[in-house]
């Protein structure tokens, strides 16, 4: 164990980064080597939310520090000048403080203990603004600071009946419909947005539920937050995201909409709460509808059902896919949001839709960008007629600008990923975070140059983990292209160890991405971290196989209904090319690793690798697709990817191929050691999948281990579990690949 790294983590929990650096310097504390370790990884501060002051002169931001010893995190707020100077720690207590937002140029609101507080820019004059018995989970003040949205959970009994009042200690749950558990919890409460008046002294009054009496969630589980709501600049309207469905209808559909709530309109009128996506439209989305034209079959993909064709039939766009994260233009005329076209397809191309509230018309402005828009912001400059956005293309996430004509201009060309854009409120600069394989997130100020994008200025303003990174030898990454078995070109990353010596042979890992449609860009992960893999002496091969965004919609969509075809050929093509073309790759010491769909890929490759690999690691992977179909809580996923329920007699050819090629059917061909990892709170891919794979391997006499986490979901979030995960991961790889 690296105790000095743990000491660094403890210092970070107790004080500021500057204090930790000072202590390290005074006591000559150093990491035990220049290689990244699990302990060093968990000692790093993690930058979260951030916001620029109205005048653009200051930035407040959140950093989470983790104590491995205490097995918990501590969230701290900092403020600094917009150029990164004069950093000051605002949090001084043992309580976490998060969700900082500006009330004015010298006053900051934040959450601590489930309540909204405010303080001066220097951290003084703290005032509790809300009194909700610790119920606040998010907030958003109106631009005039006279109203505020509070996010709070309310009881929900739509899928699980309320237990009798005289049985307060009963732990049983009587389930009456689907969506009774989601992601990692039983659905016994849902989030609602409440609006309250703010007094002259800043205190928050009694709040009104804008979805009162409605059994629908806003924001949407499991990942939605305050970004799914927005105030109009005049503080009179709220745009919000909601999927107004429950039970089976919720489980089979991804159809969420953007609603416009007018605080000044009379209750009960059409102007009070308008659906910007499909106002006044009845769509075929009810599994129990008496009229066949409004009925959907919950055991089949939405791909071929009328919900996804009715718009073309009627010459209308009803926004039947995911619509979320609205933002108003500075003049209030437009509201824009991220929109997917098809119901039931969570990985549809995410486009930028702009709704003209004056003409009551909508248009998609990013149709020429054949990849996802991941975040965006309107320019604050009244003279500008464009929106900034980030999107992935050819395995990096860069910054773009688009005008009303749909003309896209790339503004950055970094070998990195940018994220979470917002204007610095001077109309000419953008605040964003940036990360890559060897650097966790830091904050940057980008000054776009529209005429000469190559002159766009990118300036780093935080260096949260410099005191750790300076002690570590960095690896390197490079891109290679290879021809796939279907004659196309595929990009794959090669990540090389620190102190790389091209004359040596290195054990090599094939990384299998999850999703299945998540990009293999320059991501930074605190679990699937390429820096630590390279630091432990491994070359990593990370293919952007068929089914990933950033290479056009056709490439991305070829995986749906074909989980075991071209994408698996792509994995083998990449690792074979690396063995043939890269002399430092040791073909006799290859491993394959991955999580989620990547875990499924590992389970499948275990029966189809022709002895290429010496060991496997699968985390939270699907093993038995028939079981997976009814195990997962979001049926729309299995429906879209498999086409049909496994019991349907009229299955499509893709459905038959999917079930016939489920990894569990090829265990008789398994011959290679395998480590299975799973969280028992993973309701997306249930833990029985990992247990089934491990049990099968052991019954076959194959060396195998199962790392099971009773208290983790699809991720591994607790510090000691994270350390255990990393140690187990590398002990397994070293055992089979470093002999």
Short mmCIF file of N, CA and C in Angstrom, two decimals, residues 249-395:
data_model
loop_
_atom_site.label_atom_id
_atom_site.label_comp_id
_atom_site.label_asym_id
_atom_site.label_seq_id
_atom_site.Cartn_x
_atom_site.Cartn_y
_atom_site.Cartn_z
N UNK A 249 -45.34 1.69 -19.81
CA UNK A 249 -45.15 2.73 -20.81
C UNK A 249 -43.82 3.45 -20.61
N UNK A 250 -43.45 3.70 -19.36
CA UNK A 250 -42.16 4.31 -19.03
C UNK A 250 -41.01 3.38 -19.39
N UNK A 251 -41.15 2.11 -19.08
CA UNK A 251 -40.05 1.15 -19.25
C UNK A 251 -39.70 0.90 -20.70
N UNK A 252 -40.65 1.11 -21.61
CA UNK A 252 -40.38 0.78 -23.02
C UNK A 252 -40.09 2.01 -23.86
N UNK A 253 -40.13 3.21 -23.27
CA UNK A 253 -40.06 4.43 -24.07
C UNK A 253 -38.97 5.37 -23.59
N UNK A 254 -38.37 6.08 -24.54
CA UNK A 254 -37.42 7.15 -24.22
C UNK A 254 -38.00 8.52 -24.55
N UNK A 255 -39.28 8.60 -24.80
CA UNK A 255 -39.92 9.83 -25.28
C UNK A 255 -40.12 10.83 -24.16
N UNK A 256 -39.18 11.76 -24.03
CA UNK A 256 -39.32 12.88 -23.09
C UNK A 256 -39.54 14.15 -23.90
N UNK A 257 -40.13 15.16 -23.25
CA UNK A 257 -40.48 16.40 -23.94
C UNK A 257 -39.98 17.61 -23.17
N UNK A 258 -39.99 18.75 -23.84
CA UNK A 258 -39.68 20.04 -23.22
C UNK A 258 -40.99 20.80 -23.05
N UNK A 259 -41.26 21.21 -21.83
CA UNK A 259 -42.48 21.94 -21.51
C UNK A 259 -42.13 23.37 -21.13
N UNK A 260 -43.06 24.28 -21.43
CA UNK A 260 -42.88 25.69 -21.09
C UNK A 260 -43.94 26.08 -20.07
N UNK A 261 -43.49 26.35 -18.85
CA UNK A 261 -44.38 26.70 -17.75
C UNK A 261 -44.37 28.21 -17.57
N UNK A 262 -45.54 28.83 -17.74
CA UNK A 262 -45.68 30.28 -17.65
C UNK A 262 -46.24 30.63 -16.27
N UNK A 263 -45.43 31.28 -15.45
CA UNK A 263 -45.84 31.59 -14.09
C UNK A 263 -46.94 32.64 -14.03
N UNK A 264 -47.08 33.44 -15.08
CA UNK A 264 -48.08 34.51 -15.08
C UNK A 264 -49.38 34.10 -15.74
N UNK A 265 -49.40 32.96 -16.43
CA UNK A 265 -50.63 32.50 -17.09
C UNK A 265 -51.58 31.91 -16.06
N UNK A 266 -52.86 31.99 -16.35
CA UNK A 266 -53.87 31.49 -15.43
C UNK A 266 -53.84 29.98 -15.40
N UNK A 267 -53.96 29.42 -14.19
CA UNK A 267 -53.96 27.97 -14.05
C UNK A 267 -55.11 27.37 -14.83
N UNK A 268 -54.83 26.23 -15.47
CA UNK A 268 -55.86 25.53 -16.24
C UNK A 268 -55.95 25.96 -17.68
N UNK A 269 -55.23 27.03 -18.07
CA UNK A 269 -55.25 27.48 -19.46
C UNK A 269 -54.12 26.82 -20.23
N UNK A 270 -54.23 26.84 -21.55
CA UNK A 270 -53.23 26.20 -22.40
C UNK A 270 -51.88 26.88 -22.28
N UNK A 271 -51.89 28.18 -21.94
CA UNK A 271 -50.64 28.92 -21.84
C UNK A 271 -49.86 28.61 -20.57
N UNK A 272 -50.51 27.97 -19.61
CA UNK A 272 -49.86 27.73 -18.33
C UNK A 272 -48.72 26.72 -18.45
N UNK A 273 -48.95 25.64 -19.19
CA UNK A 273 -47.97 24.55 -19.25
C UNK A 273 -48.02 23.91 -20.63
N UNK A 274 -47.21 24.41 -21.55
CA UNK A 274 -47.28 24.00 -22.95
C UNK A 274 -46.17 23.02 -23.29
N UNK A 275 -46.53 22.01 -24.08
CA UNK A 275 -45.57 21.03 -24.57
C UNK A 275 -44.99 21.54 -25.89
N UNK A 276 -43.73 21.94 -25.87
CA UNK A 276 -43.10 22.48 -27.08
C UNK A 276 -42.83 21.40 -28.12
N UNK A 277 -42.91 20.15 -27.72
CA UNK A 277 -42.60 19.06 -28.64
C UNK A 277 -43.83 18.54 -29.39
N UNK A 278 -44.94 18.44 -28.71
CA UNK A 278 -46.11 17.81 -29.34
C UNK A 278 -47.42 18.32 -28.73
N UNK A 279 -47.56 19.61 -28.69
CA UNK A 279 -48.75 20.20 -28.07
C UNK A 279 -50.03 19.74 -28.76
N UNK A 280 -50.96 19.22 -27.97
CA UNK A 280 -52.27 18.84 -28.48
C UNK A 280 -52.27 17.62 -29.38
N UNK A 281 -51.22 16.82 -29.32
CA UNK A 281 -51.11 15.67 -30.22
C UNK A 281 -51.31 14.37 -29.44
N UNK A 282 -52.11 13.47 -29.99
CA UNK A 282 -52.25 12.13 -29.44
C UNK A 282 -51.39 11.18 -30.26
N UNK A 283 -50.51 10.47 -29.58
CA UNK A 283 -49.59 9.57 -30.28
C UNK A 283 -49.80 8.13 -29.84
N UNK A 284 -49.46 7.18 -30.71
CA UNK A 284 -49.62 5.75 -30.38
C UNK A 284 -48.54 5.28 -29.43
N UNK A 285 -48.75 5.49 -28.14
CA UNK A 285 -47.71 5.12 -27.18
C UNK A 285 -48.27 4.42 -25.96
N UNK A 286 -49.45 3.86 -26.07
CA UNK A 286 -50.09 3.22 -24.92
C UNK A 286 -50.21 1.72 -25.17
N UNK A 287 -49.51 0.89 -24.38
CA UNK A 287 -49.59 -0.57 -24.58
C UNK A 287 -51.01 -1.12 -24.37
N UNK A 288 -51.85 -0.37 -23.65
CA UNK A 288 -53.19 -0.87 -23.32
C UNK A 288 -54.30 -0.15 -24.08
N UNK A 289 -53.94 0.64 -25.08
CA UNK A 289 -54.95 1.39 -25.82
C UNK A 289 -55.93 0.46 -26.52
N UNK A 290 -57.21 0.82 -26.48
CA UNK A 290 -58.24 0.02 -27.16
C UNK A 290 -58.15 0.20 -28.68
N UNK A 291 -57.83 1.40 -29.10
CA UNK A 291 -57.69 1.68 -30.53
C UNK A 291 -56.33 1.18 -31.00
N UNK A 292 -56.28 0.23 -31.93
CA UNK A 292 -54.98 -0.33 -32.37
C UNK A 292 -53.99 0.71 -32.88
N UNK A 293 -54.50 1.81 -33.45
CA UNK A 293 -53.57 2.80 -34.00
C UNK A 293 -52.80 3.55 -32.91
N UNK A 294 -53.27 3.47 -31.66
CA UNK A 294 -52.56 4.12 -30.57
C UNK A 294 -51.84 3.12 -29.67
N UNK A 295 -51.74 1.88 -30.11
CA UNK A 295 -51.18 0.83 -29.28
C UNK A 295 -49.75 0.50 -29.71
N UNK A 296 -48.91 0.21 -28.74
CA UNK A 296 -47.56 -0.28 -29.03
C UNK A 296 -47.41 -1.66 -28.43
N UNK A 297 -46.53 -2.47 -29.03
CA UNK A 297 -46.25 -3.80 -28.51
C UNK A 297 -45.01 -3.69 -27.63
N UNK A 298 -45.15 -3.87 -26.31
CA UNK A 298 -44.00 -3.70 -25.41
C UNK A 298 -42.96 -4.78 -25.51
N UNK A 299 -43.19 -5.83 -26.31
CA UNK A 299 -42.21 -6.91 -26.45
C UNK A 299 -41.42 -6.81 -27.74
N UNK A 300 -41.60 -5.70 -28.46
CA UNK A 300 -40.89 -5.52 -29.73
C UNK A 300 -40.25 -4.15 -29.78
N UNK A 301 -39.23 -4.04 -30.61
CA UNK A 301 -38.53 -2.78 -30.75
C UNK A 301 -39.47 -1.70 -31.25
N UNK A 302 -39.27 -0.49 -30.77
CA UNK A 302 -40.02 0.67 -31.27
C UNK A 302 -39.58 1.03 -32.70
N UNK A 303 -38.46 0.47 -33.12
CA UNK A 303 -37.87 0.82 -34.40
C UNK A 303 -38.87 0.73 -35.55
N UNK A 304 -39.70 -0.31 -35.52
CA UNK A 304 -40.63 -0.56 -36.63
C UNK A 304 -42.08 -0.23 -36.28
N UNK A 305 -42.32 0.32 -35.09
CA UNK A 305 -43.69 0.58 -34.69
C UNK A 305 -44.11 1.99 -35.10
N UNK A 306 -45.42 2.21 -35.08
CA UNK A 306 -45.98 3.42 -35.67
C UNK A 306 -45.55 4.70 -34.95
N UNK A 307 -45.18 4.59 -33.67
CA UNK A 307 -44.74 5.77 -32.95
C UNK A 307 -43.58 6.45 -33.65
N UNK A 308 -42.74 5.68 -34.35
CA UNK A 308 -41.58 6.25 -35.04
C UNK A 308 -41.83 6.52 -36.51
N UNK A 309 -43.05 6.31 -36.98
CA UNK A 309 -43.36 6.61 -38.38
C UNK A 309 -44.51 7.60 -38.53
N UNK A 310 -45.28 7.83 -37.45
CA UNK A 310 -46.47 8.66 -37.56
C UNK A 310 -46.14 10.10 -37.94
N UNK A 311 -44.97 10.57 -37.52
CA UNK A 311 -44.59 11.93 -37.89
C UNK A 311 -44.47 12.09 -39.39
N UNK A 312 -43.81 11.15 -40.04
CA UNK A 312 -43.67 11.21 -41.50
C UNK A 312 -45.02 11.06 -42.18
N UNK A 313 -45.87 10.20 -41.61
CA UNK A 313 -47.21 9.99 -42.18
C UNK A 313 -48.00 11.30 -42.20
N UNK A 314 -47.87 12.08 -41.13
CA UNK A 314 -48.66 13.29 -40.99
C UNK A 314 -47.90 14.55 -41.37
N UNK A 315 -46.65 14.38 -41.80
CA UNK A 315 -45.86 15.54 -42.17
C UNK A 315 -45.51 16.44 -41.02
N UNK A 316 -45.38 15.86 -39.82
CA UNK A 316 -45.08 16.61 -38.61
C UNK A 316 -43.89 15.99 -37.89
N UNK A 317 -43.26 16.80 -37.05
CA UNK A 317 -42.19 16.31 -36.19
C UNK A 317 -42.68 16.37 -34.76
N UNK A 318 -42.92 15.20 -34.17
CA UNK A 318 -43.49 15.14 -32.83
C UNK A 318 -42.45 14.90 -31.74
N UNK A 319 -41.17 14.93 -32.11
CA UNK A 319 -40.11 14.77 -31.11
C UNK A 319 -40.36 13.56 -30.21
N UNK A 320 -40.35 12.38 -30.78
CA UNK A 320 -40.73 11.19 -30.02
C UNK A 320 -39.55 10.53 -29.30
N UNK A 321 -38.33 11.07 -29.44
CA UNK A 321 -37.18 10.53 -28.73
C UNK A 321 -36.86 11.36 -27.50
N UNK A 322 -35.65 11.20 -26.98
CA UNK A 322 -35.19 12.00 -25.85
C UNK A 322 -35.10 13.47 -26.26
N UNK A 323 -35.73 14.34 -25.49
CA UNK A 323 -35.56 15.79 -25.60
C UNK A 323 -35.23 16.28 -24.20
N UNK A 324 -34.14 17.02 -24.05
CA UNK A 324 -33.70 17.38 -22.70
C UNK A 324 -32.77 18.58 -22.72
N UNK A 325 -32.54 19.13 -21.52
CA UNK A 325 -31.55 20.18 -21.25
C UNK A 325 -31.81 21.47 -22.03
N UNK A 326 -32.96 22.11 -21.78
CA UNK A 326 -33.27 23.36 -22.50
C UNK A 326 -32.44 24.54 -22.00
N UNK A 327 -32.18 25.49 -22.90
CA UNK A 327 -31.51 26.75 -22.55
C UNK A 327 -32.13 27.86 -23.39
N UNK A 328 -32.34 29.02 -22.76
CA UNK A 328 -32.89 30.18 -23.45
C UNK A 328 -31.78 31.01 -24.06
N UNK A 329 -32.09 31.65 -25.19
CA UNK A 329 -31.16 32.63 -25.76
C UNK A 329 -31.18 33.87 -24.88
N UNK A 330 -30.12 34.68 -24.90
CA UNK A 330 -30.06 35.86 -24.03
C UNK A 330 -31.23 36.82 -24.21
N UNK A 331 -31.80 36.90 -25.44
CA UNK A 331 -32.93 37.80 -25.66
C UNK A 331 -34.27 37.15 -25.36
N UNK A 332 -34.28 35.86 -25.01
CA UNK A 332 -35.50 35.18 -24.63
C UNK A 332 -36.36 34.73 -25.79
N UNK A 333 -35.96 35.01 -27.01
CA UNK A 333 -36.80 34.62 -28.15
C UNK A 333 -36.73 33.13 -28.44
N UNK A 334 -35.58 32.53 -28.19
CA UNK A 334 -35.37 31.13 -28.54
C UNK A 334 -35.12 30.29 -27.29
N UNK A 335 -35.57 29.04 -27.38
CA UNK A 335 -35.15 28.05 -26.40
C UNK A 335 -34.60 26.87 -27.20
N UNK A 336 -33.43 26.42 -26.85
CA UNK A 336 -32.78 25.32 -27.56
C UNK A 336 -32.63 24.14 -26.62
N UNK A 337 -32.57 22.94 -27.20
CA UNK A 337 -32.35 21.76 -26.38
C UNK A 337 -31.75 20.63 -27.21
N UNK A 338 -31.33 19.58 -26.53
CA UNK A 338 -30.77 18.41 -27.17
C UNK A 338 -31.91 17.45 -27.50
N UNK A 339 -31.93 16.94 -28.73
CA UNK A 339 -33.09 16.18 -29.20
C UNK A 339 -32.66 14.94 -29.97
N UNK A 340 -33.30 13.82 -29.66
CA UNK A 340 -33.14 12.58 -30.43
C UNK A 340 -34.43 12.32 -31.21
N UNK A 341 -34.31 11.69 -32.37
CA UNK A 341 -35.45 11.59 -33.28
C UNK A 341 -36.39 10.44 -32.95
N UNK A 342 -35.86 9.30 -32.43
CA UNK A 342 -36.67 8.09 -32.37
C UNK A 342 -36.94 7.62 -30.95
N UNK A 343 -38.15 7.14 -30.74
CA UNK A 343 -38.55 6.60 -29.44
C UNK A 343 -37.92 5.22 -29.26
N UNK A 344 -37.47 4.95 -28.03
CA UNK A 344 -36.91 3.65 -27.70
C UNK A 344 -35.43 3.50 -27.98
N UNK A 345 -34.78 4.56 -28.44
CA UNK A 345 -33.38 4.48 -28.86
C UNK A 345 -32.56 5.49 -28.06
N UNK A 346 -31.92 5.03 -26.98
CA UNK A 346 -31.19 5.94 -26.10
C UNK A 346 -29.93 6.49 -26.73
N UNK A 347 -29.41 5.84 -27.76
CA UNK A 347 -28.16 6.28 -28.37
C UNK A 347 -28.37 6.87 -29.75
N UNK A 348 -29.59 7.34 -30.03
CA UNK A 348 -29.84 8.04 -31.28
C UNK A 348 -28.95 9.28 -31.33
N UNK A 349 -28.71 9.77 -32.55
CA UNK A 349 -27.88 10.97 -32.68
C UNK A 349 -28.54 12.14 -31.97
N UNK A 350 -27.76 12.79 -31.11
CA UNK A 350 -28.28 13.90 -30.31
C UNK A 350 -28.05 15.21 -31.06
N UNK A 351 -29.16 15.79 -31.54
CA UNK A 351 -29.09 17.00 -32.37
C UNK A 351 -29.43 18.24 -31.54
N UNK A 352 -29.10 19.40 -32.07
CA UNK A 352 -29.43 20.65 -31.41
C UNK A 352 -30.66 21.24 -32.09
N UNK A 353 -31.73 21.37 -31.30
CA UNK A 353 -32.99 21.92 -31.80
C UNK A 353 -33.16 23.33 -31.23
N UNK A 354 -33.56 24.26 -32.08
CA UNK A 354 -33.83 25.63 -31.66
C UNK A 354 -35.29 25.94 -31.91
N UNK A 355 -36.01 26.34 -30.87
CA UNK A 355 -37.44 26.65 -30.97
C UNK A 355 -37.61 28.17 -30.91
N UNK A 356 -38.25 28.72 -31.93
CA UNK A 356 -38.53 30.16 -32.01
C UNK A 356 -39.87 30.42 -31.31
N UNK A 357 -39.82 31.02 -30.13
CA UNK A 357 -41.04 31.24 -29.36
C UNK A 357 -41.91 32.34 -29.96
N UNK A 358 -41.34 33.19 -30.81
CA UNK A 358 -42.12 34.24 -31.45
C UNK A 358 -42.92 33.68 -32.61
N UNK A 359 -42.28 32.88 -33.44
CA UNK A 359 -42.96 32.29 -34.60
C UNK A 359 -43.52 30.91 -34.31
N UNK A 360 -43.22 30.39 -33.13
CA UNK A 360 -43.68 29.07 -32.70
C UNK A 360 -43.27 27.99 -33.73
N UNK A 361 -41.98 28.02 -34.07
CA UNK A 361 -41.43 27.08 -35.03
C UNK A 361 -40.13 26.51 -34.48
N UNK A 362 -39.77 25.32 -34.92
CA UNK A 362 -38.52 24.71 -34.49
C UNK A 362 -37.69 24.30 -35.69
N UNK A 363 -36.39 24.27 -35.46
CA UNK A 363 -35.48 23.83 -36.52
C UNK A 363 -34.28 23.15 -35.88
N UNK A 364 -33.73 22.21 -36.62
CA UNK A 364 -32.53 21.50 -36.20
C UNK A 364 -31.35 22.15 -36.91
N UNK A 365 -30.40 22.64 -36.14
CA UNK A 365 -29.32 23.42 -36.74
C UNK A 365 -28.04 22.64 -36.93
N UNK A 366 -27.94 21.42 -36.37
CA UNK A 366 -26.68 20.67 -36.47
C UNK A 366 -26.80 19.45 -37.39
N UNK A 367 -27.69 19.51 -38.37
CA UNK A 367 -27.87 18.36 -39.25
C UNK A 367 -26.61 18.05 -40.07
N UNK A 368 -25.76 19.03 -40.29
CA UNK A 368 -24.54 18.79 -41.07
C UNK A 368 -23.42 18.19 -40.21
N UNK A 369 -23.64 18.13 -38.90
CA UNK A 369 -22.66 17.52 -37.99
C UNK A 369 -23.15 16.12 -37.67
N UNK A 370 -22.57 15.12 -38.31
CA UNK A 370 -23.10 13.75 -38.22
C UNK A 370 -22.56 13.02 -37.00
N UNK A 371 -22.76 13.65 -35.84
CA UNK A 371 -22.38 13.05 -34.57
C UNK A 371 -23.21 13.73 -33.49
N UNK A 372 -22.93 13.41 -32.23
CA UNK A 372 -23.72 13.93 -31.13
C UNK A 372 -23.28 15.34 -30.72
N UNK A 373 -24.27 16.17 -30.37
CA UNK A 373 -24.01 17.41 -29.66
C UNK A 373 -24.15 17.07 -28.18
N UNK A 374 -23.09 17.27 -27.41
CA UNK A 374 -23.08 16.84 -26.01
C UNK A 374 -23.37 17.97 -25.03
N UNK A 375 -23.07 19.20 -25.41
CA UNK A 375 -23.47 20.35 -24.60
C UNK A 375 -23.36 21.56 -25.50
N UNK A 376 -24.00 22.69 -25.10
CA UNK A 376 -24.02 23.88 -25.94
C UNK A 376 -24.27 25.10 -25.09
N UNK A 377 -24.01 26.27 -25.65
CA UNK A 377 -24.39 27.53 -25.02
C UNK A 377 -24.56 28.58 -26.09
N UNK A 378 -25.54 29.46 -25.88
CA UNK A 378 -25.72 30.60 -26.77
C UNK A 378 -24.59 31.60 -26.56
N UNK A 379 -24.17 32.26 -27.63
CA UNK A 379 -23.25 33.37 -27.47
C UNK A 379 -23.98 34.50 -26.74
N UNK A 380 -23.27 35.16 -25.83
CA UNK A 380 -23.85 36.28 -25.08
C UNK A 380 -23.80 37.58 -25.86
N UNK A 381 -23.03 37.59 -26.93
CA UNK A 381 -22.87 38.82 -27.70
C UNK A 381 -24.07 39.01 -28.62
N UNK A 382 -24.83 40.13 -28.46
CA UNK A 382 -26.02 40.33 -29.29
C UNK A 382 -25.73 40.34 -30.79
N UNK A 383 -24.50 40.66 -31.16
CA UNK A 383 -24.16 40.71 -32.58
C UNK A 383 -23.95 39.31 -33.17
N UNK A 384 -23.73 38.33 -32.31
CA UNK A 384 -23.45 36.98 -32.79
C UNK A 384 -24.76 36.24 -33.07
N UNK A 385 -24.76 35.49 -34.12
CA UNK A 385 -25.93 34.66 -34.46
C UNK A 385 -25.50 33.21 -34.54
N UNK A 386 -24.88 32.75 -33.48
CA UNK A 386 -24.45 31.36 -33.48
C UNK A 386 -24.46 30.80 -32.06
N UNK A 387 -24.33 29.48 -32.02
CA UNK A 387 -24.30 28.73 -30.77
C UNK A 387 -23.00 27.94 -30.73
N UNK A 388 -22.36 27.90 -29.58
CA UNK A 388 -21.20 27.05 -29.39
C UNK A 388 -21.65 25.67 -28.90
N UNK A 389 -20.96 24.63 -29.36
CA UNK A 389 -21.28 23.29 -28.85
C UNK A 389 -20.04 22.42 -28.87
N UNK A 390 -20.11 21.33 -28.11
CA UNK A 390 -19.05 20.33 -28.14
C UNK A 390 -19.63 19.03 -28.69
N UNK A 391 -18.80 18.30 -29.43
CA UNK A 391 -19.21 17.02 -29.99
C UNK A 391 -17.98 16.20 -30.32
N UNK A 392 -18.19 14.89 -30.41
CA UNK A 392 -17.07 14.00 -30.68
C UNK A 392 -16.96 13.74 -32.18
N UNK A 393 -15.74 13.82 -32.68
CA UNK A 393 -15.46 13.47 -34.07
C UNK A 393 -14.06 12.89 -34.13
N UNK A 394 -13.96 11.70 -34.70
CA UNK A 394 -12.68 10.99 -34.81
C UNK A 394 -11.97 10.91 -33.46
N UNK A 395 -12.76 10.55 -32.44
CA UNK A 395 -12.23 10.14 -31.13
C UNK A 395 -11.68 11.28 -30.28
#
